[in-house]
Every structure is written in structure tokens, then in C-alpha cells.
Short mmCIF file of N, CA and C and ligand atoms in Angstrom, two decimals:
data_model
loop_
_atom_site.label_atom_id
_atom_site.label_comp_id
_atom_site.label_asym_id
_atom_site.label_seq_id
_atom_site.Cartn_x
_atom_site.Cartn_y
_atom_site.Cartn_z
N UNK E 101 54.85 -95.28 -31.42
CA UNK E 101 54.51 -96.69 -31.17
C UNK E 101 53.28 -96.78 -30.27
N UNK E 102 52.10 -97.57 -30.70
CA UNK E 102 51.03 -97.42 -30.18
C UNK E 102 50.96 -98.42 -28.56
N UNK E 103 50.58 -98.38 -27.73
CA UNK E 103 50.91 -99.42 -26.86
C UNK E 103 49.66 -99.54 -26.15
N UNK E 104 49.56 -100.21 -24.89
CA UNK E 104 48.75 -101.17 -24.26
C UNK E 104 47.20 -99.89 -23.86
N UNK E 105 48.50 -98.81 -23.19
CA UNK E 105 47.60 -97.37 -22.82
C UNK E 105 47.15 -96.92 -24.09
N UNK E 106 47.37 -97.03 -25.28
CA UNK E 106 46.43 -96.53 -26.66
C UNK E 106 45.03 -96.85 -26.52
N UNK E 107 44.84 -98.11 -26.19
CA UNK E 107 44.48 -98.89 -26.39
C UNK E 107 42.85 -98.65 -25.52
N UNK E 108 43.66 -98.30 -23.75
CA UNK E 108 42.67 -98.27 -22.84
C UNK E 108 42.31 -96.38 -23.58
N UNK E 109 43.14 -95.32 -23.56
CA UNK E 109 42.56 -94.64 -23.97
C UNK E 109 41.49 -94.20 -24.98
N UNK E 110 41.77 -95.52 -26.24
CA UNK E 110 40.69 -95.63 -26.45
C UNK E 110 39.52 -96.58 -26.75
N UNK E 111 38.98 -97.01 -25.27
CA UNK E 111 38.23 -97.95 -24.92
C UNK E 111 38.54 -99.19 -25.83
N UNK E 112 39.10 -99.34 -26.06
CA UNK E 112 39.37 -100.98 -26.98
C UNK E 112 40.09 -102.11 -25.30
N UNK E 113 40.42 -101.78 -24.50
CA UNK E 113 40.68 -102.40 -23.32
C UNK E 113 39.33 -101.77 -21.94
N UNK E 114 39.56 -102.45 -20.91
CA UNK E 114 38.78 -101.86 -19.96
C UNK E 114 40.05 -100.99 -19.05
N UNK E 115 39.46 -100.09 -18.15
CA UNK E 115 40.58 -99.73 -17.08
C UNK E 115 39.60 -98.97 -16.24
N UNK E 116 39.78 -98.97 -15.06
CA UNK E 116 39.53 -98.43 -14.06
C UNK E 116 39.50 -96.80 -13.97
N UNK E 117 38.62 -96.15 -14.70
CA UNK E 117 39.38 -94.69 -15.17
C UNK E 117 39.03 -93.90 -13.56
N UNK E 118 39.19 -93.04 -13.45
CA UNK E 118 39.02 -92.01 -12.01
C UNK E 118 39.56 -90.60 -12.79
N UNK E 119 39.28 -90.26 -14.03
CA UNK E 119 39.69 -88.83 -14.25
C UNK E 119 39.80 -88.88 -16.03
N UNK E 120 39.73 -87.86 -16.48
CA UNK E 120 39.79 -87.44 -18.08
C UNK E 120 39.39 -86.33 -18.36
N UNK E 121 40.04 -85.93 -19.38
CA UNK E 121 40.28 -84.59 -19.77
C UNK E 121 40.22 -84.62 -21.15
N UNK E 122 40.54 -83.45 -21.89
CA UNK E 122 40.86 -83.27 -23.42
C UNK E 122 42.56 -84.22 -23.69
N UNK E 123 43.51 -83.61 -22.93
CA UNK E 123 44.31 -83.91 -22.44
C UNK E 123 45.04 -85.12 -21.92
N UNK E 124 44.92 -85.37 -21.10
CA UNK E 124 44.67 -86.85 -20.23
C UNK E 124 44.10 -87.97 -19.69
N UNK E 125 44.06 -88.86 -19.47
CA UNK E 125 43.48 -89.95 -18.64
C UNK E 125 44.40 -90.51 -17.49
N UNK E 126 43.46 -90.85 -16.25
CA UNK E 126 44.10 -91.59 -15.01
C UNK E 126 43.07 -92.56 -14.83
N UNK E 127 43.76 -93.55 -14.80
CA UNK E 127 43.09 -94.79 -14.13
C UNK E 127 43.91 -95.39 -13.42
N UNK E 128 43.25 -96.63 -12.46
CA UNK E 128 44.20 -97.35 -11.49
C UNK E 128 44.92 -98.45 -12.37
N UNK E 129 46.26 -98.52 -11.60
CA UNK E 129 47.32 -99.66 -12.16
C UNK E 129 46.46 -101.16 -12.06
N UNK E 130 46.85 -102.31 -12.66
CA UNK E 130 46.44 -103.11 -13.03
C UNK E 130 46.94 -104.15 -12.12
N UNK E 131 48.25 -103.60 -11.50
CA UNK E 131 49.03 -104.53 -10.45
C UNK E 131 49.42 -103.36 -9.54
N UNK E 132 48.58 -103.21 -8.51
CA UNK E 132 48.98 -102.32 -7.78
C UNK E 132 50.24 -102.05 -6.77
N UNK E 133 50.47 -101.25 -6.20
CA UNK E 133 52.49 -101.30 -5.62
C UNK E 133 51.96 -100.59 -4.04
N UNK E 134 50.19 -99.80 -3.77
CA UNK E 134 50.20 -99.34 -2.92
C UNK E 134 48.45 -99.56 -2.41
N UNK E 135 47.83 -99.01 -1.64
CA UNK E 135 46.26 -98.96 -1.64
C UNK E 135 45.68 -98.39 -2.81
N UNK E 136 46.81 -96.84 -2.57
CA UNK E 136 46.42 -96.09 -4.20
C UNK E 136 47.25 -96.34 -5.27
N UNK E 137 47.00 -96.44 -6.15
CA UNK E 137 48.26 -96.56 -7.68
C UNK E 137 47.71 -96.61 -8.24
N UNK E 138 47.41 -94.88 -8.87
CA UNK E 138 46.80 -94.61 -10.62
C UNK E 138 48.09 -94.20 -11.33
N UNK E 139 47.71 -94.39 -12.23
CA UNK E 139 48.64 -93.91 -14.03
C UNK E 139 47.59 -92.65 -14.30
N UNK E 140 48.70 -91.44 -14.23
CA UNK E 140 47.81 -90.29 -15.97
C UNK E 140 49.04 -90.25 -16.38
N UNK E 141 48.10 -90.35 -17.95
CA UNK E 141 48.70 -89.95 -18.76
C UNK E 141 48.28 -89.45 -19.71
N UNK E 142 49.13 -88.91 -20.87
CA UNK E 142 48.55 -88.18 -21.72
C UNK E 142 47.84 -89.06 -22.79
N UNK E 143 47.39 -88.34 -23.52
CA UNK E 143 46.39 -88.69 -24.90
C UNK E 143 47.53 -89.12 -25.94
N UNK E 144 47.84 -87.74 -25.84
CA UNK E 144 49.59 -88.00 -27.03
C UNK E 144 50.46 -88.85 -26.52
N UNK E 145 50.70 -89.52 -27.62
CA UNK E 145 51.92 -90.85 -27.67
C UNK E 145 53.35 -90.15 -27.79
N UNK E 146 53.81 -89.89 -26.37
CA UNK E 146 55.14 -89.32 -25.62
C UNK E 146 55.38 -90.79 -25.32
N UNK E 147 56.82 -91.41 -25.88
CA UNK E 147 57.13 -92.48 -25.17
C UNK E 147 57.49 -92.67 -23.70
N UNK E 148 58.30 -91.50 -23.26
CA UNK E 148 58.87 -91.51 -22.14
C UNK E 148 59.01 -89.98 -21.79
N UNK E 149 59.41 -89.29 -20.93
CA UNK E 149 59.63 -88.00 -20.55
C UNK E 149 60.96 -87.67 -21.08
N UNK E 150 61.85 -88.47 -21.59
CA UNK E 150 63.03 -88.06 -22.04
C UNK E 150 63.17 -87.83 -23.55
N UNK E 151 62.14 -88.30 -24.02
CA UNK E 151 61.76 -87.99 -25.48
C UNK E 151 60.82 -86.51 -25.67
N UNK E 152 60.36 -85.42 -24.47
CA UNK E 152 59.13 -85.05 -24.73
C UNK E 152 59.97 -83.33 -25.40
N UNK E 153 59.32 -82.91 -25.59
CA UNK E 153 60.18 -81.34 -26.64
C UNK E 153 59.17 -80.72 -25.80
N UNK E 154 60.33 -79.33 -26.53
CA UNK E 154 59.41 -78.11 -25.63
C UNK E 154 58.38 -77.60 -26.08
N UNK E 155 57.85 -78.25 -26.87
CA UNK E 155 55.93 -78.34 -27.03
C UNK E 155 55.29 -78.66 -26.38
N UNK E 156 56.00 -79.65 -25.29
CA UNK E 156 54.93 -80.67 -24.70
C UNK E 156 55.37 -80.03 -22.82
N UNK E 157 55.82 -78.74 -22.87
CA UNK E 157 56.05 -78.44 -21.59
C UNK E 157 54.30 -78.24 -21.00
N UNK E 158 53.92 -77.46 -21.46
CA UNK E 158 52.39 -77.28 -20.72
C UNK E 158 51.44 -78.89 -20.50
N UNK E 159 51.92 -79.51 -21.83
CA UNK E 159 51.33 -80.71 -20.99
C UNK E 159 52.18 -81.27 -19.98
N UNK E 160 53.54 -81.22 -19.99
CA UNK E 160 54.16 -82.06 -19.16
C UNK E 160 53.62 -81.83 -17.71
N UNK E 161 53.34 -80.08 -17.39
CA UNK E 161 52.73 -79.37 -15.94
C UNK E 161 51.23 -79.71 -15.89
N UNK E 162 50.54 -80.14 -16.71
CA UNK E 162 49.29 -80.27 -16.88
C UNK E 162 48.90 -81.89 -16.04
N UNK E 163 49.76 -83.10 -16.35
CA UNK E 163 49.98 -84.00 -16.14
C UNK E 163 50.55 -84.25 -14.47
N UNK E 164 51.25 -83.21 -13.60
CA UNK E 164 51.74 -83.33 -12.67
C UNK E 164 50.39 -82.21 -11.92
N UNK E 165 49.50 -81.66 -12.49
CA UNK E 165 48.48 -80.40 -11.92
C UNK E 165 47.60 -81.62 -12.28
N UNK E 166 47.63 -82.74 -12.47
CA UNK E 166 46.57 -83.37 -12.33
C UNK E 166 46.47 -84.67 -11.47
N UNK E 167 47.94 -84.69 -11.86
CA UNK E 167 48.27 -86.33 -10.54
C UNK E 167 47.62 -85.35 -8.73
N UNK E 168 47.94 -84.44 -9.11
CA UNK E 168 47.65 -83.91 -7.43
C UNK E 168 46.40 -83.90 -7.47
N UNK E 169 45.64 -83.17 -8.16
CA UNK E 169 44.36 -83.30 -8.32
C UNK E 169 43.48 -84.73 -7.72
N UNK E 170 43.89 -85.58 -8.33
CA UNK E 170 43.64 -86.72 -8.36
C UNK E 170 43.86 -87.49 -7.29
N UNK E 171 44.50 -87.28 -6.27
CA UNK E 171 45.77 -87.28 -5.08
C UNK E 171 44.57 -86.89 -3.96
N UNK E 172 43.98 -85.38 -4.52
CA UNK E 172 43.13 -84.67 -3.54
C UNK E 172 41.69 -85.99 -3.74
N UNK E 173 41.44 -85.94 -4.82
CA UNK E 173 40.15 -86.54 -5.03
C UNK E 173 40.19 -88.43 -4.25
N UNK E 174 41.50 -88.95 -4.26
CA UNK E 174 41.28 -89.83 -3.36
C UNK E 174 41.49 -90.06 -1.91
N UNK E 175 41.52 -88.55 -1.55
CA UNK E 175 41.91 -88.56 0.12
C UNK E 175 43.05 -88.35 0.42
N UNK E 176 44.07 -88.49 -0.73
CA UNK E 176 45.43 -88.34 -0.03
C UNK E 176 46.28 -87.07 0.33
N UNK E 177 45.31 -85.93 0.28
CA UNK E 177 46.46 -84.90 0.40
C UNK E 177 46.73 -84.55 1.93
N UNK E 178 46.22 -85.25 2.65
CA UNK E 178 46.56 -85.15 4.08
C UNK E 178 48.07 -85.67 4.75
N UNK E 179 47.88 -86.93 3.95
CA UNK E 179 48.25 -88.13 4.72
C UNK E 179 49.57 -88.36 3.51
N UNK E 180 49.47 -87.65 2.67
CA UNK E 180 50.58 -87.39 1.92
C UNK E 180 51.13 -88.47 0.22
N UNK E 181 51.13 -88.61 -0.56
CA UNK E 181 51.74 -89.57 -1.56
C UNK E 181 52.89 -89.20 -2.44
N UNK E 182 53.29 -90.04 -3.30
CA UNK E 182 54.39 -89.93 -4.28
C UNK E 182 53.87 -90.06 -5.70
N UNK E 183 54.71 -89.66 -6.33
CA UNK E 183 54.71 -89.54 -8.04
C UNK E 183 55.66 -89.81 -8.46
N UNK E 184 55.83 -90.81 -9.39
CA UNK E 184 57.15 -91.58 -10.06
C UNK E 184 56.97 -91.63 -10.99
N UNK E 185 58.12 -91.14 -12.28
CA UNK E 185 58.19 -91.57 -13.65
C UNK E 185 59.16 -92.07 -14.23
N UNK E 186 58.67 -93.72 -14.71
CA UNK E 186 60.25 -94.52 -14.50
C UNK E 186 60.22 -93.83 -16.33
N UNK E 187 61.55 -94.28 -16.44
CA UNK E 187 62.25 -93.88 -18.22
C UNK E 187 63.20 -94.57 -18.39
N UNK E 188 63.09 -95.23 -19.35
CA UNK E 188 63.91 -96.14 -19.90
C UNK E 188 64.16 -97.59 -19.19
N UNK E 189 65.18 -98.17 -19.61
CA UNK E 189 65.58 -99.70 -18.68
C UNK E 189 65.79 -99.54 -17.02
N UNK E 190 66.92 -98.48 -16.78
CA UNK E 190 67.41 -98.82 -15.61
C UNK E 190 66.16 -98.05 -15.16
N UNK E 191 65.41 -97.05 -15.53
CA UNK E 191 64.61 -96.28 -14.60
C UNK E 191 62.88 -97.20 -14.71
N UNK E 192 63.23 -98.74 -14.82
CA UNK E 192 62.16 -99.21 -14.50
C UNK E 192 60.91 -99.31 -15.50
N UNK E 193 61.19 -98.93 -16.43
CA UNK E 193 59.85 -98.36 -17.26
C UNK E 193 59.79 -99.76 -18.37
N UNK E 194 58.47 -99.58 -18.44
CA UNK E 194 57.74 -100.97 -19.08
C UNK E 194 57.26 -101.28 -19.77
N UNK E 195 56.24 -99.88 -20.09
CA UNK E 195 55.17 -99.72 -20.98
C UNK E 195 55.81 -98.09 -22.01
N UNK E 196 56.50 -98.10 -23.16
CA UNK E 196 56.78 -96.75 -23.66
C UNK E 196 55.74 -96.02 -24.13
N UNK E 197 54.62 -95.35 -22.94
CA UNK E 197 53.83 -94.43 -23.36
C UNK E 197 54.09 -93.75 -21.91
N UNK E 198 54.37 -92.40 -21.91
CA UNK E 198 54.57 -91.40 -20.81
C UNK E 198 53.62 -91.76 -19.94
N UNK E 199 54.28 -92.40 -18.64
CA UNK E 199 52.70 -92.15 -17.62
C UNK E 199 53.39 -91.72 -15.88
N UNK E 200 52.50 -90.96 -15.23
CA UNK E 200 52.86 -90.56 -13.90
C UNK E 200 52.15 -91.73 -12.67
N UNK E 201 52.94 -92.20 -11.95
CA UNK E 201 52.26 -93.16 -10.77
C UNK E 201 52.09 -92.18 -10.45
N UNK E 202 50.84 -92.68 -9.49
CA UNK E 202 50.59 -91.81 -7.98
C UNK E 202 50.11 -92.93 -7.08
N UNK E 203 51.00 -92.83 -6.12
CA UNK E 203 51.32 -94.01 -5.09
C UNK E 203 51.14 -93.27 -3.52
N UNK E 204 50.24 -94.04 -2.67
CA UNK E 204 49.79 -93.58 -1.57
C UNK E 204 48.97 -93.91 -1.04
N UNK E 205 48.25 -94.14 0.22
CA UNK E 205 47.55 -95.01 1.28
C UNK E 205 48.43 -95.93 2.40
N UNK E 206 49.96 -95.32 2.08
CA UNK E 206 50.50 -96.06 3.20
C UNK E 206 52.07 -95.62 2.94
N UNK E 207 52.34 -95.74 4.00
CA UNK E 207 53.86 -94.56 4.25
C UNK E 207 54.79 -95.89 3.05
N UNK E 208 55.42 -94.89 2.55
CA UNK E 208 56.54 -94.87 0.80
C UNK E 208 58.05 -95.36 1.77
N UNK E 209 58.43 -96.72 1.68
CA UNK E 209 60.14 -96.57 1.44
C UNK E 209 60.72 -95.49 0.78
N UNK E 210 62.19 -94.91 1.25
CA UNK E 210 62.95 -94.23 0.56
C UNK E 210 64.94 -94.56 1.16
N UNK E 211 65.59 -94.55 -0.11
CA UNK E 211 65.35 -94.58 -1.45
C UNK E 211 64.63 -95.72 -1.84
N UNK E 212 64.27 -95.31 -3.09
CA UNK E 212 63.14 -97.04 -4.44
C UNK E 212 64.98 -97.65 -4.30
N UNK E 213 64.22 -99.15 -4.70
CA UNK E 213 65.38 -100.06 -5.06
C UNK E 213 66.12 -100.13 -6.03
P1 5GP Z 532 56.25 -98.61 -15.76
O1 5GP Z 532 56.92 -99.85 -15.25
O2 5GP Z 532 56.37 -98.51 -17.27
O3 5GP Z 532 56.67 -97.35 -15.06
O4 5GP Z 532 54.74 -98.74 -15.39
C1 5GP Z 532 53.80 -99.41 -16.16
C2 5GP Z 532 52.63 -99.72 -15.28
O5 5GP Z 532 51.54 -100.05 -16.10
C3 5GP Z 532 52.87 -100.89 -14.33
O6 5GP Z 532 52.71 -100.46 -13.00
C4 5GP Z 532 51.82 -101.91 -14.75
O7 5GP Z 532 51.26 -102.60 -13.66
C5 5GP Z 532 50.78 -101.04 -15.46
N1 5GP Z 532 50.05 -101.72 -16.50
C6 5GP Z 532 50.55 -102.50 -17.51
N2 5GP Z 532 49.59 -102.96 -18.29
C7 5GP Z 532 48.41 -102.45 -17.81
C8 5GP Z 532 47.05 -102.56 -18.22
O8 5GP Z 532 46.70 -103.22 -19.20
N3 5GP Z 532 46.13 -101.90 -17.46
C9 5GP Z 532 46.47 -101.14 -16.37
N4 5GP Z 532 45.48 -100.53 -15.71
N5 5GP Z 532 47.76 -101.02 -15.96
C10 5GP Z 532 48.71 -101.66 -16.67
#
């Protein structure tokens, strides 16, 4: 199912990109939750992480080796951030194309609501 992120991946929307690969794209959220809040995600249409097979393990590590990346590139590896991947209804999720927050620029509640 093609969705909203198809879309920005391929330029048919605008987005804020900060990273791309063969692989992936990260850009910033559209409604942000922190100072920082980008989405990567992959190229391939993975609905959710609970759908992904063990094909998609190297991307799945590829995708979390890049949220940090990305983490470093906006200052935050000092001062510390989070990575969330909601799935399904109760786990929050909105948009069914696999994507990783990366949330940070200001100390994280714990537990999420
Ligand atoms: P979910 O709730 O599925 O974990 O997260 C989806 C995220 O995508 C939300 O944080 C929402 O703000 C963001 N989002 C939805 N539509 C767009 C869009 O068109 N552009 C961008 N940049 N972010 C979007």
C-alpha cells in the first residue's frame, strides 16, 4: 500500500529531507513532538516492523545505524535522544509505511502514554 511517505520519497510531496541513501530517507516530522523529530525510513514499502521478514534484517540494522547517524549529525549524541517505532493501533502508528522517530533536544518523559 503506497502511502503519504511514497510519495515524499518520491518527490511528488515536499519534506524537509536531512539524509538519503540507496536505502533510506530521513526527513523532519511535519508535526513535531520535540526540537528534533525526524522519520527514516526505508525506500521499500514495509508497512510496519511487524510485517518485515528475514530479508529485511540488514535493512532493519541499516535504518537504526542511521537514525544514530543522524542523531550525531544534529548535535544530539551528547545530550542524548530516543527512537520510537509505533506498530499497529495500540502502538500508535498512523502512517503504514515503516518509519523510525528520532526525538531529542530536550529531556524524553518515561514511560510514553
Ligand atoms: P506514526 O504515528 O505512524 O508513528 O508516525 C507518523 C508520523 O508521520 C507522525 O509523527 C506525523 O506527524 C508524520 N507525518 C504524517 N504525514 C506527514 C507528512 O506529510 N510529512 C511529514 N514530514 N511528516 C508526516
Amino acid at each position: 500500500m503506497s502511502t503519504i511517505f511514497s510519495k515524499i520519497i518520491a518527490r511528488e510531496i515536499p519534506a524537509r529531507i536531512v539524509y538519503e541513501d540507496d536505502l533510506c530517507l530521513a526527513f523532519h516530522d511535519v508535526n513535531p513532538q520535540a526540537p528534533v523529530h525526524i522519520l527514516i525510513i526505508p525506500k521499500k514499502e514495509i508497512p510496519r516492523v511487524a510485517e518485515s521478514t528475514s530479508a529485511d534484517e540488514l535493512l532493519l540494522g541499516h535504518l537504526l545505524y542511521t537514525a544514530q547517524s543522524v542523531a550525531k549529525q544534529e548535535g544530539l549524541h551528547e545530550t542524548g535522544f530516543r527512537l520510537v517505532i509505533n506498530n499497529g493501533p495500540d502502538g500508535g502508528e498512523t502512517v503504514p509505511h515503516l518509519h523510525v522517530h528520532l526525538l531529542g533536544g530536550r529531556p524524553l518523559g518515561w514511560p510514553p502514554g
